[in-house]
């Protein structure tokens, strides 16, 4: 039998040998403790190297690197100052010049926009369930309609928005919780004001385990529940009070 | 999909592995990420040269290895990117890293570039000998012997009984 050289032993330890060659080493290792120890050393070193460098895989990737690969970032961002091409100013820019007009988004802004992603998706998907007025968020579209007309005591299973609790708040206005039935679902608290339904809270909704969306009151996100607790005066409306409040225009 | 878009998305997926390879090659985290940035620039600039039948990771690792060699040359230190004692305190991040991890990362920086890149590609990134040989454009036997010598050096650093 040929003696086993270092390179072959290492190839064995690294799983590089074919079955026949491996079997030959297996046989040799069985009665050669020195050889077996060298194989263990080679494998241990490999494991230690993985232990030393694998944690890099779990580190957050610096934003300067990942931002470089986002479609929104221009091809030369971070290394070159982008100047508008003269052609672009004359309105002759082809597709290749278009990225130059995009703004470079710094890492912090990207992180912030990720945090707002759920809300942004929601806005877009429903074509405006929120409108801004004097810097405040107000219900719009089907959300506004659901808050105006919907009754928790007579839920409409086909409506896109489920109404939860209605109650009078400490400042005298009537507030209602709501949960979206379609994903990505949002849940929130809206309080009636002269300008419409002002959104006091808006959070991604969590579907209760096995339960339907209309059990909105019990499955409100914690932040929405906290907003309710901070405002509610007395008890939530019962069916009769809810209907009466609607008929009175939520005043 | 346009090929540069495919490369861009593939690079995004590969970033953690690319950072690991760069750390094994360059040692310090900051230098490794500078290297990654250079690699991304080059890969994006050459995206049109990547053929979809070639594995993107090997293609990018080859760019990384060449970029690292260029950096070494540019710094005029053909043996070590950092002095061992300098690397010893900074090669692995985090004060809680086990002493052996620090030792090993420091020991890596003492290897000659030929050896370090083989260790990084085969033992850290998990390429086969033949994949590493293709990437480095050397015979498989060369990879094997470099790896054996690099192992001996590292094991000597770590002490006899590992």
mmCIF file of C-alpha atoms in Angstrom:
data_model
loop_
_atom_site.group_PDB
_atom_site.id
_atom_site.type_symbol
_atom_site.label_atom_id
_atom_site.label_comp_id
_atom_site.label_asym_id
_atom_site.label_seq_id
_atom_site.Cartn_x
_atom_site.Cartn_y
_atom_site.Cartn_z
ATOM 1 C CA UNK A 1 0.000 0.000 0.000
ATOM 2 C CA UNK A 2 1.284 3.458 -0.898
ATOM 3 C CA UNK A 3 2.008 5.783 2.022
ATOM 4 C CA UNK A 4 -0.574 8.576 2.438
ATOM 5 C CA UNK A 5 0.856 12.024 1.806
ATOM 6 C CA UNK A 6 -0.254 15.262 3.432
ATOM 7 C CA UNK A 7 -2.119 16.520 0.397
ATOM 8 C CA UNK A 8 -4.177 13.348 0.134
ATOM 9 C CA UNK A 9 -4.964 13.338 3.819
ATOM 10 C CA UNK A 10 -6.100 16.953 3.604
ATOM 11 C CA UNK A 11 -8.222 16.213 0.551
ATOM 12 C CA UNK A 12 -9.817 13.396 2.527
ATOM 13 C CA UNK A 13 -10.535 15.734 5.457
ATOM 14 C CA UNK A 14 -12.089 18.256 3.062
ATOM 15 C CA UNK A 15 -14.274 15.669 1.365
ATOM 16 C CA UNK A 16 -12.437 16.022 -1.947
ATOM 17 C CA UNK A 17 -11.638 12.359 -2.559
ATOM 18 C CA UNK A 18 -13.787 9.984 -4.565
ATOM 19 C CA UNK A 19 -15.405 7.001 -2.864
ATOM 20 C CA UNK A 20 -12.615 4.526 -3.629
ATOM 21 C CA UNK A 21 -9.841 6.801 -2.409
ATOM 22 C CA UNK A 22 -11.871 7.705 0.667
ATOM 23 C CA UNK A 23 -12.357 4.052 1.502
ATOM 24 C CA UNK A 24 -8.602 3.502 1.337
ATOM 25 C CA UNK A 25 -8.021 6.330 3.875
ATOM 26 C CA UNK A 26 -10.858 5.064 6.065
ATOM 27 C CA UNK A 27 -9.113 1.725 6.268
ATOM 28 C CA UNK A 28 -5.762 3.318 7.070
ATOM 29 C CA UNK A 29 -7.242 5.576 9.773
ATOM 30 C CA UNK A 30 -8.795 2.648 11.563
ATOM 31 C CA UNK A 31 -5.408 1.437 12.791
ATOM 32 C CA UNK A 32 -3.288 4.604 12.633
ATOM 33 C CA UNK A 33 -4.058 7.008 15.457
ATOM 34 C CA UNK A 34 -1.498 9.589 14.276
ATOM 35 C CA UNK A 35 -3.120 9.752 10.866
ATOM 36 C CA UNK A 36 -6.576 9.975 12.435
ATOM 37 C CA UNK A 37 -5.430 12.847 14.628
ATOM 38 C CA UNK A 38 -4.148 14.783 11.629
ATOM 39 C CA UNK A 39 -7.514 14.415 9.918
ATOM 40 C CA UNK A 40 -9.242 15.667 13.068
ATOM 41 C CA UNK A 41 -6.854 18.641 13.181
ATOM 42 C CA UNK A 42 -7.542 19.537 9.570
ATOM 43 C CA UNK A 43 -11.301 19.405 10.146
ATOM 44 C CA UNK A 44 -11.056 21.299 13.418
ATOM 45 C CA UNK A 45 -9.159 24.100 11.727
ATOM 46 C CA UNK A 46 -11.815 24.353 9.074
ATOM 47 C CA UNK A 47 -14.520 24.501 11.754
ATOM 48 C CA UNK A 48 -12.581 27.167 13.642
ATOM 49 C CA UNK A 49 -12.218 29.282 10.534
ATOM 50 C CA UNK A 50 -15.947 29.062 9.967
ATOM 51 C CA UNK A 51 -16.538 30.016 13.583
ATOM 52 C CA UNK A 52 -14.221 32.997 13.142
ATOM 53 C CA UNK A 53 -15.762 34.360 9.933
ATOM 54 C CA UNK A 54 -19.343 33.084 9.761
ATOM 55 C CA UNK A 55 -20.551 35.719 12.254
ATOM 56 C CA UNK A 56 -19.969 38.240 9.456
ATOM 57 C CA UNK A 57 -22.972 36.684 7.697
ATOM 58 C CA UNK A 58 -25.233 37.781 10.539
ATOM 59 C CA UNK A 59 -23.895 41.311 10.815
ATOM 60 C CA UNK A 60 -26.129 44.017 9.419
ATOM 61 C CA UNK A 61 -24.832 44.976 5.996
ATOM 62 C CA UNK A 62 -23.663 48.618 6.009
ATOM 63 C CA UNK A 63 -26.203 50.794 4.230
ATOM 64 C CA UNK A 64 -23.519 52.263 1.964
ATOM 65 C CA UNK A 65 -23.095 48.793 0.446
ATOM 66 C CA UNK A 66 -26.685 47.624 0.127
ATOM 67 C CA UNK A 67 -27.887 51.051 -1.019
ATOM 68 C CA UNK A 68 -25.453 50.744 -3.905
ATOM 69 C CA UNK A 69 -27.529 47.829 -5.208
ATOM 70 C CA UNK A 70 -31.015 49.219 -4.810
ATOM 71 C CA UNK A 71 -32.660 49.902 -8.147
ATOM 72 C CA UNK A 72 -33.389 53.488 -7.102
ATOM 73 C CA UNK A 73 -29.723 54.347 -6.665
ATOM 74 C CA UNK A 74 -27.976 55.729 -9.725
ATOM 75 C CA UNK A 75 -25.172 53.546 -11.118
ATOM 76 C CA UNK A 76 -22.353 55.833 -10.017
ATOM 77 C CA UNK A 77 -23.728 56.945 -6.649
ATOM 78 C CA UNK A 78 -21.149 57.247 -3.908
ATOM 79 C CA UNK A 79 -18.193 57.490 -6.224
ATOM 80 C CA UNK A 80 -19.005 60.268 -8.618
ATOM 81 C CA UNK A 81 -20.881 63.506 -8.618
ATOM 82 C CA UNK A 82 -23.706 63.255 -11.058
ATOM 83 C CA UNK A 83 -24.159 66.171 -13.366
ATOM 84 C CA UNK A 84 -27.137 66.521 -15.601
ATOM 85 C CA UNK A 85 -26.144 65.852 -19.179
ATOM 86 C CA UNK A 86 -26.646 68.798 -21.505
ATOM 87 C CA UNK A 87 -28.918 66.564 -23.549
ATOM 88 C CA UNK A 88 -31.025 65.904 -20.499
ATOM 89 C CA UNK A 89 -31.534 69.622 -19.962
ATOM 90 C CA UNK A 90 -32.689 69.993 -23.515
ATOM 91 C CA UNK A 91 -35.206 67.262 -22.901
ATOM 92 C CA UNK A 92 -33.436 64.823 -25.204
ATOM 93 C CA UNK A 93 -32.418 62.391 -22.500
ATOM 94 C CA UNK A 94 -32.738 58.761 -23.456
ATOM 95 C CA UNK A 95 -33.333 56.007 -20.928
ATOM 96 C CA UNK A 96 -29.639 55.855 -20.048
ATOM 97 C CA UNK A 97 -29.682 59.372 -18.644
ATOM 98 C CA UNK A 98 -32.754 58.863 -16.554
ATOM 99 C CA UNK A 99 -31.010 57.508 -13.442
ATOM 100 C CA UNK A 100 -29.070 60.769 -13.198
ATOM 101 C CA UNK A 101 -32.254 62.557 -12.307
ATOM 102 C CA UNK A 102 -33.026 60.258 -9.433
ATOM 103 C CA UNK A 103 -32.005 61.498 -6.078
ATOM 104 C CA UNK A 104 -29.350 59.694 -4.105
ATOM 105 C CA UNK A 105 -31.043 58.325 -0.995
ATOM 106 C CA UNK A 106 -28.821 58.194 2.092
ATOM 107 C CA UNK A 107 -28.875 55.125 4.314
ATOM 108 C CA UNK A 108 -30.833 56.734 7.130
ATOM 109 C CA UNK A 109 -33.557 57.739 4.731
ATOM 110 C CA UNK A 110 -33.709 54.187 3.396
ATOM 111 C CA UNK A 111 -34.093 52.809 6.909
ATOM 112 C CA UNK A 112 -36.873 55.298 7.553
ATOM 113 C CA UNK A 113 -38.650 54.377 4.366
ATOM 114 C CA UNK A 114 -38.486 50.687 5.244
ATOM 115 C CA UNK A 115 -40.233 51.514 8.512
ATOM 116 C CA UNK A 116 -42.952 53.281 6.567
ATOM 117 C CA UNK A 117 -43.254 50.563 3.958
ATOM 118 C CA UNK A 118 -46.399 48.942 5.345
ATOM 119 C CA UNK A 119 -48.179 52.250 5.448
ATOM 120 C CA UNK A 120 -46.944 53.262 2.021
ATOM 121 C CA UNK A 121 -48.197 49.997 0.519
ATOM 122 C CA UNK A 122 -51.516 50.557 2.174
ATOM 123 C CA UNK A 123 -51.854 54.061 0.833
ATOM 124 C CA UNK A 124 -51.045 53.011 -2.650
ATOM 125 C CA UNK A 125 -53.139 49.898 -2.728
ATOM 126 C CA UNK A 126 -56.372 51.588 -1.798
ATOM 127 C CA UNK A 127 -55.852 54.712 -3.781
ATOM 128 C CA UNK A 128 -56.069 57.037 -0.846
ATOM 129 C CA UNK A 129 -57.599 55.810 2.391
ATOM 130 C CA UNK A 130 -55.773 58.659 4.039
ATOM 131 C CA UNK A 131 -55.657 62.326 3.255
ATOM 132 C CA UNK A 132 -53.575 64.992 4.877
ATOM 133 C CA UNK A 133 -55.179 68.129 6.258
ATOM 134 C CA UNK A 134 -53.268 70.753 8.263
ATOM 135 C CA UNK A 135 -50.508 68.233 8.820
ATOM 136 C CA UNK A 136 -52.894 65.661 10.272
ATOM 137 C CA UNK A 137 -53.979 62.337 8.842
ATOM 138 C CA UNK A 138 -57.646 61.959 8.062
ATOM 139 C CA UNK A 139 -59.636 59.015 6.774
ATOM 140 C CA UNK A 140 -60.530 59.170 3.090
ATOM 141 C CA UNK A 141 -62.279 57.015 0.521
ATOM 142 C CA UNK A 142 -63.743 53.717 1.691
ATOM 143 C CA UNK A 143 -62.245 54.161 5.151
ATOM 144 C CA UNK A 144 -64.109 57.422 5.612
ATOM 145 C CA UNK A 145 -67.307 55.836 4.312
ATOM 146 C CA UNK A 146 -66.969 52.834 6.638
ATOM 147 C CA UNK A 147 -66.456 55.118 9.622
ATOM 148 C CA UNK A 148 -69.442 57.237 8.597
ATOM 149 C CA UNK A 149 -71.883 54.399 7.924
ATOM 150 C CA UNK A 150 -70.588 51.120 9.318
ATOM 151 C CA UNK A 151 -72.076 49.620 12.453
ATOM 152 C CA UNK A 152 -70.209 47.071 14.546
ATOM 153 C CA UNK A 153 -73.583 45.751 15.637
ATOM 154 C CA UNK A 154 -74.536 45.047 12.026
ATOM 155 C CA UNK A 155 -71.255 44.101 10.358
ATOM 156 C CA UNK A 156 -71.116 43.886 6.597
ATOM 157 C CA UNK A 157 -68.886 40.888 5.840
ATOM 158 C CA UNK A 158 -68.198 42.197 2.337
ATOM 159 C CA UNK A 159 -67.041 45.657 3.397
ATOM 160 C CA UNK A 160 -63.282 46.210 3.102
ATOM 161 C CA UNK A 161 -63.154 47.766 6.560
ATOM 162 C CA UNK A 162 -64.486 46.248 9.788
ATOM 163 C CA UNK A 163 -65.584 48.619 12.528
ATOM 164 C CA UNK A 164 -64.706 47.688 16.092
ATOM 165 C CA UNK A 165 -65.393 49.830 19.113
ATOM 166 C CA UNK A 166 -67.149 53.175 19.121
ATOM 167 C CA UNK A 167 -66.924 55.415 22.161
ATOM 168 C CA UNK A 168 -66.971 58.980 23.334
ATOM 169 C CA UNK A 169 -63.526 60.328 24.161
ATOM 170 C CA UNK A 170 -62.502 62.566 27.009
ATOM 171 C CA UNK A 171 -62.446 65.584 24.683
ATOM 172 C CA UNK A 172 -66.074 64.949 23.710
ATOM 173 C CA UNK A 173 -65.510 63.617 20.192
ATOM 174 C CA UNK A 174 -66.645 60.184 19.063
ATOM 175 C CA UNK A 175 -63.889 57.737 18.173
ATOM 176 C CA UNK A 176 -64.067 54.383 16.395
ATOM 177 C CA UNK A 177 -61.569 51.599 15.897
ATOM 178 C CA UNK A 178 -61.318 49.879 12.547
ATOM 179 C CA UNK A 179 -59.506 46.961 10.954
ATOM 180 C CA UNK A 180 -58.926 46.313 7.304
ATOM 181 C CA UNK A 181 -60.139 42.918 6.080
ATOM 182 C CA UNK A 182 -57.629 42.519 3.260
ATOM 183 C CA UNK A 183 -53.889 42.209 3.530
ATOM 184 C CA UNK A 184 -51.678 43.978 4.224
ATOM 185 C CA UNK A 185 -54.208 44.840 6.888
ATOM 186 C CA UNK A 186 -53.953 47.966 8.955
ATOM 187 C CA UNK A 187 -55.904 48.759 12.111
ATOM 188 C CA UNK A 188 -56.415 52.104 13.709
ATOM 189 C CA UNK A 189 -58.399 54.566 15.736
ATOM 190 C CA UNK A 190 -60.228 57.491 14.155
ATOM 191 C CA UNK A 191 -61.896 60.343 16.017
ATOM 192 C CA UNK A 192 -64.578 62.523 14.503
ATOM 193 C CA UNK A 193 -63.637 66.155 14.000
ATOM 194 C CA UNK A 194 -65.078 69.044 11.988
ATOM 195 C CA UNK A 195 -62.646 68.233 9.166
ATOM 196 C CA UNK A 196 -63.513 64.514 9.115
ATOM 197 C CA UNK A 197 -62.227 61.357 10.787
ATOM 198 C CA UNK A 198 -58.853 62.213 12.278
ATOM 199 C CA UNK A 199 -56.544 59.204 12.572
ATOM 200 C CA UNK A 200 -55.273 58.934 16.142
ATOM 201 C CA UNK A 201 -53.505 55.622 15.563
ATOM 202 C CA UNK A 202 -52.686 53.422 12.600
ATOM 203 C CA UNK A 203 -50.760 50.167 12.870
ATOM 204 C CA UNK A 204 -50.299 46.934 10.937
ATOM 205 C CA UNK A 205 -53.026 44.568 12.143
ATOM 206 C CA UNK A 206 -52.343 41.101 13.460
ATOM 207 C CA UNK A 207 -54.853 38.470 12.588
ATOM 208 C CA UNK A 208 -56.074 36.680 15.714
ATOM 209 C CA UNK A 209 -55.175 32.993 15.665
ATOM 210 C CA UNK A 210 -57.944 31.216 13.807
ATOM 211 C CA UNK A 211 -60.330 34.089 14.306
ATOM 212 C CA UNK A 212 -62.104 36.265 11.781
ATOM 213 C CA UNK A 213 -61.084 39.855 11.202
ATOM 214 C CA UNK A 214 -64.331 41.223 12.527
ATOM 215 C CA UNK A 215 -63.336 40.437 16.104
ATOM 216 C CA UNK A 216 -61.491 43.672 15.690
ATOM 217 C CA UNK A 217 -61.903 44.923 19.227
ATOM 218 C CA UNK A 218 -60.075 41.969 20.745
ATOM 219 C CA UNK A 219 -57.313 41.817 18.145
ATOM 220 C CA UNK A 220 -56.298 45.460 17.977
ATOM 221 C CA UNK A 221 -52.563 46.132 17.810
ATOM 222 C CA UNK A 222 -51.227 47.170 21.193
ATOM 223 C CA UNK A 223 -50.540 50.744 20.058
ATOM 224 C CA UNK A 224 -54.134 51.151 18.864
ATOM 225 C CA UNK A 225 -55.472 49.631 22.082
ATOM 226 C CA UNK A 226 -53.296 52.065 24.022
ATOM 227 C CA UNK A 227 -54.697 54.946 21.996
ATOM 228 C CA UNK A 228 -58.211 53.757 22.882
ATOM 229 C CA UNK A 229 -57.361 53.432 26.563
ATOM 230 C CA UNK A 230 -55.882 56.916 26.603
ATOM 231 C CA UNK A 231 -59.037 58.504 25.169
ATOM 232 C CA UNK A 232 -62.050 56.467 26.205
ATOM 233 C CA UNK A 233 -64.439 58.041 28.712
ATOM 234 C CA UNK A 234 -66.764 55.500 30.295
ATOM 235 C CA UNK A 235 -67.745 52.431 28.312
ATOM 236 C CA UNK A 236 -67.757 51.678 24.617
ATOM 237 C CA UNK A 237 -71.105 52.202 22.860
ATOM 238 C CA UNK A 238 -73.600 49.374 22.742
ATOM 239 C CA UNK A 239 -75.598 48.718 19.563
ATOM 240 C CA UNK A 240 -78.270 51.263 20.386
ATOM 241 C CA UNK A 241 -75.784 54.017 21.278
ATOM 242 C CA UNK A 242 -73.747 53.298 18.164
ATOM 243 C CA UNK A 243 -76.807 53.668 15.935
ATOM 244 C CA UNK A 244 -77.911 56.811 17.713
ATOM 245 C CA UNK A 245 -74.463 58.332 17.321
ATOM 246 C CA UNK A 246 -74.501 57.596 13.616
ATOM 247 C CA UNK A 247 -77.926 59.122 13.196
ATOM 248 C CA UNK A 248 -76.670 62.221 14.999
ATOM 249 C CA UNK A 249 -73.761 62.534 12.548
ATOM 250 C CA UNK A 250 -71.122 61.388 15.090
ATOM 251 C CA UNK A 251 -71.296 64.615 17.066
ATOM 252 C CA UNK B 1 -35.078 41.094 -17.127
ATOM 253 C CA UNK B 2 -32.157 43.245 -18.106
ATOM 254 C CA UNK B 3 -28.856 41.521 -17.188
ATOM 255 C CA UNK B 4 -27.522 44.337 -15.042
ATOM 256 C CA UNK B 5 -30.702 44.135 -12.997
ATOM 257 C CA UNK B 6 -30.124 40.392 -12.517
ATOM 258 C CA UNK B 7 -26.554 41.036 -11.409
ATOM 259 C CA UNK B 8 -27.673 43.810 -9.095
ATOM 260 C CA UNK B 9 -30.217 41.584 -7.379
ATOM 261 C CA UNK B 10 -27.792 38.667 -7.232
ATOM 262 C CA UNK B 11 -25.182 40.902 -5.621
ATOM 263 C CA UNK B 12 -27.671 41.998 -3.005
ATOM 264 C CA UNK B 13 -28.214 38.329 -2.109
ATOM 265 C CA UNK B 14 -24.480 37.671 -2.096
ATOM 266 C CA UNK B 15 -23.520 40.666 0.058
ATOM 267 C CA UNK B 16 -23.220 38.736 3.350
ATOM 268 C CA UNK B 17 -20.979 36.090 1.753
ATOM 269 C CA UNK B 18 -18.993 38.721 -0.097
ATOM 270 C CA UNK B 19 -18.412 40.533 3.187
ATOM 271 C CA UNK B 20 -17.286 37.271 4.813
ATOM 272 C CA UNK B 21 -14.823 36.586 2.009
ATOM 273 C CA UNK B 22 -13.545 40.154 2.176
ATOM 274 C CA UNK B 23 -13.075 39.864 5.929
ATOM 275 C CA UNK B 24 -11.076 36.676 5.498
ATOM 276 C CA UNK B 25 -8.909 38.354 2.844
ATOM 277 C CA UNK B 26 -8.495 41.861 4.196
ATOM 278 C CA UNK B 27 -8.739 41.251 7.932
ATOM 279 C CA UNK B 28 -10.106 44.496 9.300
ATOM 280 C CA UNK B 29 -13.825 45.098 9.003
ATOM 281 C CA UNK B 30 -13.458 48.612 7.624
ATOM 282 C CA UNK B 31 -10.921 47.563 4.992
ATOM 283 C CA UNK B 32 -13.028 44.541 4.121
ATOM 284 C CA UNK B 33 -16.070 46.709 3.478
ATOM 285 C CA UNK B 34 -13.993 49.121 1.419
ATOM 286 C CA UNK B 35 -12.970 46.107 -0.619
ATOM 287 C CA UNK B 36 -16.605 45.036 -0.956
ATOM 288 C CA UNK B 37 -17.486 48.499 -2.212
ATOM 289 C CA UNK B 38 -14.777 48.284 -4.875
ATOM 290 C CA UNK B 39 -16.012 44.829 -5.856
ATOM 291 C CA UNK B 40 -19.574 46.093 -6.230
ATOM 292 C CA UNK B 41 -18.428 48.959 -8.435
ATOM 293 C CA UNK B 42 -16.462 46.606 -10.666
ATOM 294 C CA UNK B 43 -19.184 43.970 -10.810
ATOM 295 C CA UNK B 44 -21.810 46.537 -11.772
ATOM 296 C CA UNK B 45 -19.522 48.085 -14.345
ATOM 297 C CA UNK B 46 -18.931 44.651 -15.875
ATOM 298 C CA UNK B 47 -22.440 43.298 -15.432
ATOM 299 C CA UNK B 48 -22.764 42.906 -19.192
ATOM 300 C CA UNK B 49 -19.818 40.448 -19.146
ATOM 301 C CA UNK B 50 -21.517 38.073 -16.770
ATOM 302 C CA UNK B 51 -23.118 35.126 -18.553
ATOM 303 C CA UNK B 52 -26.194 33.679 -16.866
ATOM 304 C CA UNK B 53 -24.760 30.144 -17.240
ATOM 305 C CA UNK B 54 -21.862 31.088 -14.949
ATOM 306 C CA UNK B 55 -22.408 31.015 -11.204
ATOM 307 C CA UNK B 56 -22.662 34.594 -10.024
ATOM 308 C CA UNK B 57 -20.914 33.864 -6.722
ATOM 309 C CA UNK B 58 -17.758 32.508 -8.399
ATOM 310 C CA UNK B 59 -17.763 35.390 -10.860
ATOM 311 C CA UNK B 60 -18.026 37.939 -8.044
ATOM 312 C CA UNK B 61 -15.493 36.117 -5.866
ATOM 313 C CA UNK B 62 -13.005 36.240 -8.714
ATOM 314 C CA UNK B 63 -13.571 39.979 -8.980
ATOM 315 C CA UNK B 64 -13.096 40.235 -5.209
ATOM 316 C CA UNK B 65 -9.880 38.280 -5.254
ATOM 317 C CA UNK B 66 -8.450 40.366 -8.095
ATOM 318 C CA UNK B 67 -9.564 43.608 -6.445
ATOM 319 C CA UNK B 68 -7.880 42.509 -3.230
ATOM 320 C CA UNK B 69 -4.651 41.736 -5.096
ATOM 321 C CA UNK B 70 -4.830 45.157 -6.729
ATOM 322 C CA UNK B 71 -5.272 46.756 -3.317
ATOM 323 C CA UNK B 72 -2.269 44.877 -1.952
ATOM 324 C CA UNK B 73 -0.163 46.070 -4.851
ATOM 325 C CA UNK B 74 -1.416 49.616 -4.471
ATOM 326 C CA UNK B 75 -0.452 49.618 -0.831
ATOM 327 C CA UNK B 76 2.959 48.296 -1.699
ATOM 328 C CA UNK B 77 2.835 45.592 0.908
ATOM 329 C CA UNK B 78 2.962 42.400 -1.030
ATOM 330 C CA UNK B 79 3.159 40.156 2.039
ATOM 331 C CA UNK B 80 0.755 41.559 4.573
ATOM 332 C CA UNK B 81 -2.023 44.059 4.226
ATOM 333 C CA UNK B 82 -1.567 44.845 7.904
ATOM 334 C CA UNK B 83 1.201 44.255 10.357
ATOM 335 C CA UNK B 84 0.304 41.212 12.459
ATOM 336 C CA UNK B 85 0.277 43.094 15.755
ATOM 337 C CA UNK B 86 -2.048 45.704 14.291
ATOM 338 C CA UNK B 87 -4.317 43.040 12.890
ATOM 339 C CA UNK B 88 -4.258 41.111 16.137
ATOM 340 C CA UNK B 89 -6.272 43.765 17.935
ATOM 341 C CA UNK B 90 -8.715 44.501 15.183
ATOM 342 C CA UNK B 91 -9.063 41.564 12.860
ATOM 343 C CA UNK B 92 -12.204 40.218 14.505
ATOM 344 C CA UNK B 93 -14.823 42.635 15.732
ATOM 345 C CA UNK B 94 -16.457 42.443 19.091
ATOM 346 C CA UNK B 95 -14.805 42.224 22.480
ATOM 347 C CA UNK B 96 -16.729 39.053 23.268
ATOM 348 C CA UNK B 97 -15.159 37.047 20.442
ATOM 349 C CA UNK B 98 -13.371 33.985 21.801
ATOM 350 C CA UNK B 99 -9.622 34.350 22.059
ATOM 351 C CA UNK B 100 -9.110 31.605 19.508
ATOM 352 C CA UNK B 101 -11.261 33.457 16.979
ATOM 353 C CA UNK B 102 -9.088 36.524 17.397
ATOM 354 C CA UNK B 103 -5.989 34.384 17.124
ATOM 355 C CA UNK B 104 -7.175 32.741 13.961
ATOM 356 C CA UNK B 105 -8.223 35.983 12.286
ATOM 357 C CA UNK B 106 -4.871 37.468 13.237
ATOM 358 C CA UNK B 107 -3.037 34.412 12.018
ATOM 359 C CA UNK B 108 -4.825 34.705 8.675
ATOM 360 C CA UNK B 109 -3.285 38.128 8.122
ATOM 361 C CA UNK B 110 0.197 36.656 8.496
ATOM 362 C CA UNK B 111 -0.319 34.219 5.629
ATOM 363 C CA UNK B 112 1.154 35.149 2.263
ATOM 364 C CA UNK B 113 -1.560 36.263 -0.200
ATOM 365 C CA UNK B 114 -1.293 33.007 -2.194
ATOM 366 C CA UNK B 115 -2.147 31.037 0.907
ATOM 367 C CA UNK B 116 -4.684 33.410 2.377
ATOM 368 C CA UNK B 117 -6.843 33.450 -0.723
ATOM 369 C CA UNK B 118 -6.935 29.647 -0.879
ATOM 370 C CA UNK B 119 -7.934 29.419 2.771
ATOM 371 C CA UNK B 120 -10.580 32.113 2.281
ATOM 372 C CA UNK B 121 -12.092 30.475 -0.796
ATOM 373 C CA UNK B 122 -11.962 26.821 0.267
ATOM 374 C CA UNK B 123 -12.130 26.743 4.052
ATOM 375 C CA UNK B 124 -14.176 29.893 4.693
ATOM 376 C CA UNK B 125 -16.367 30.103 1.576
ATOM 377 C CA UNK B 126 -16.576 26.373 0.995
ATOM 378 C CA UNK B 127 -15.487 26.231 -2.660
ATOM 379 C CA UNK B 128 -14.146 22.901 -3.864
ATOM 380 C CA UNK B 129 -10.476 22.617 -4.784
ATOM 381 C CA UNK B 130 -11.339 22.594 -8.477
ATOM 382 C CA UNK B 131 -13.624 25.618 -8.174
ATOM 383 C CA UNK B 132 -10.869 27.503 -6.363
ATOM 384 C CA UNK B 133 -8.336 26.380 -8.973
ATOM 385 C CA UNK B 134 -10.523 27.661 -11.792
ATOM 386 C CA UNK B 135 -11.126 30.956 -10.033
ATOM 387 C CA UNK B 136 -7.419 31.465 -9.282
ATOM 388 C CA UNK B 137 -6.383 30.122 -12.689
ATOM 389 C CA UNK B 138 -3.910 27.637 -11.209
ATOM 390 C CA UNK B 139 -3.798 23.813 -11.303
ATOM 391 C CA UNK B 140 -5.735 21.894 -8.638
ATOM 392 C CA UNK B 141 -2.442 20.518 -7.321
ATOM 393 C CA UNK B 142 -1.298 24.063 -6.609
ATOM 394 C CA UNK B 143 -4.444 24.779 -4.630
ATOM 395 C CA UNK B 144 -3.937 21.575 -2.660
ATOM 396 C CA UNK B 145 -0.326 22.247 -1.774
ATOM 397 C CA UNK B 146 -0.941 25.916 -0.898
ATOM 398 C CA UNK B 147 -3.826 24.885 1.303
ATOM 399 C CA UNK B 148 -1.724 22.248 3.075
ATOM 400 C CA UNK B 149 1.039 24.739 3.781
ATOM 401 C CA UNK B 150 -1.443 27.402 4.910
ATOM 402 C CA UNK B 151 -3.041 24.897 7.274
ATOM 403 C CA UNK B 152 0.328 24.030 8.757
ATOM 404 C CA UNK B 153 1.051 27.727 9.373
ATOM 405 C CA UNK B 154 -2.328 28.364 10.968
ATOM 406 C CA UNK B 155 -2.126 25.275 13.113
ATOM 407 C CA UNK B 156 1.324 26.297 14.301
ATOM 408 C CA UNK B 157 -0.187 29.656 15.321
ATOM 409 C CA UNK B 158 -2.953 28.007 17.266
ATOM 410 C CA UNK B 159 -0.698 25.619 19.112
ATOM 411 C CA UNK B 160 -0.137 21.964 18.696
ATOM 412 C CA UNK B 161 -3.297 20.400 19.992
ATOM 413 C CA UNK B 162 -6.331 21.738 18.191
#
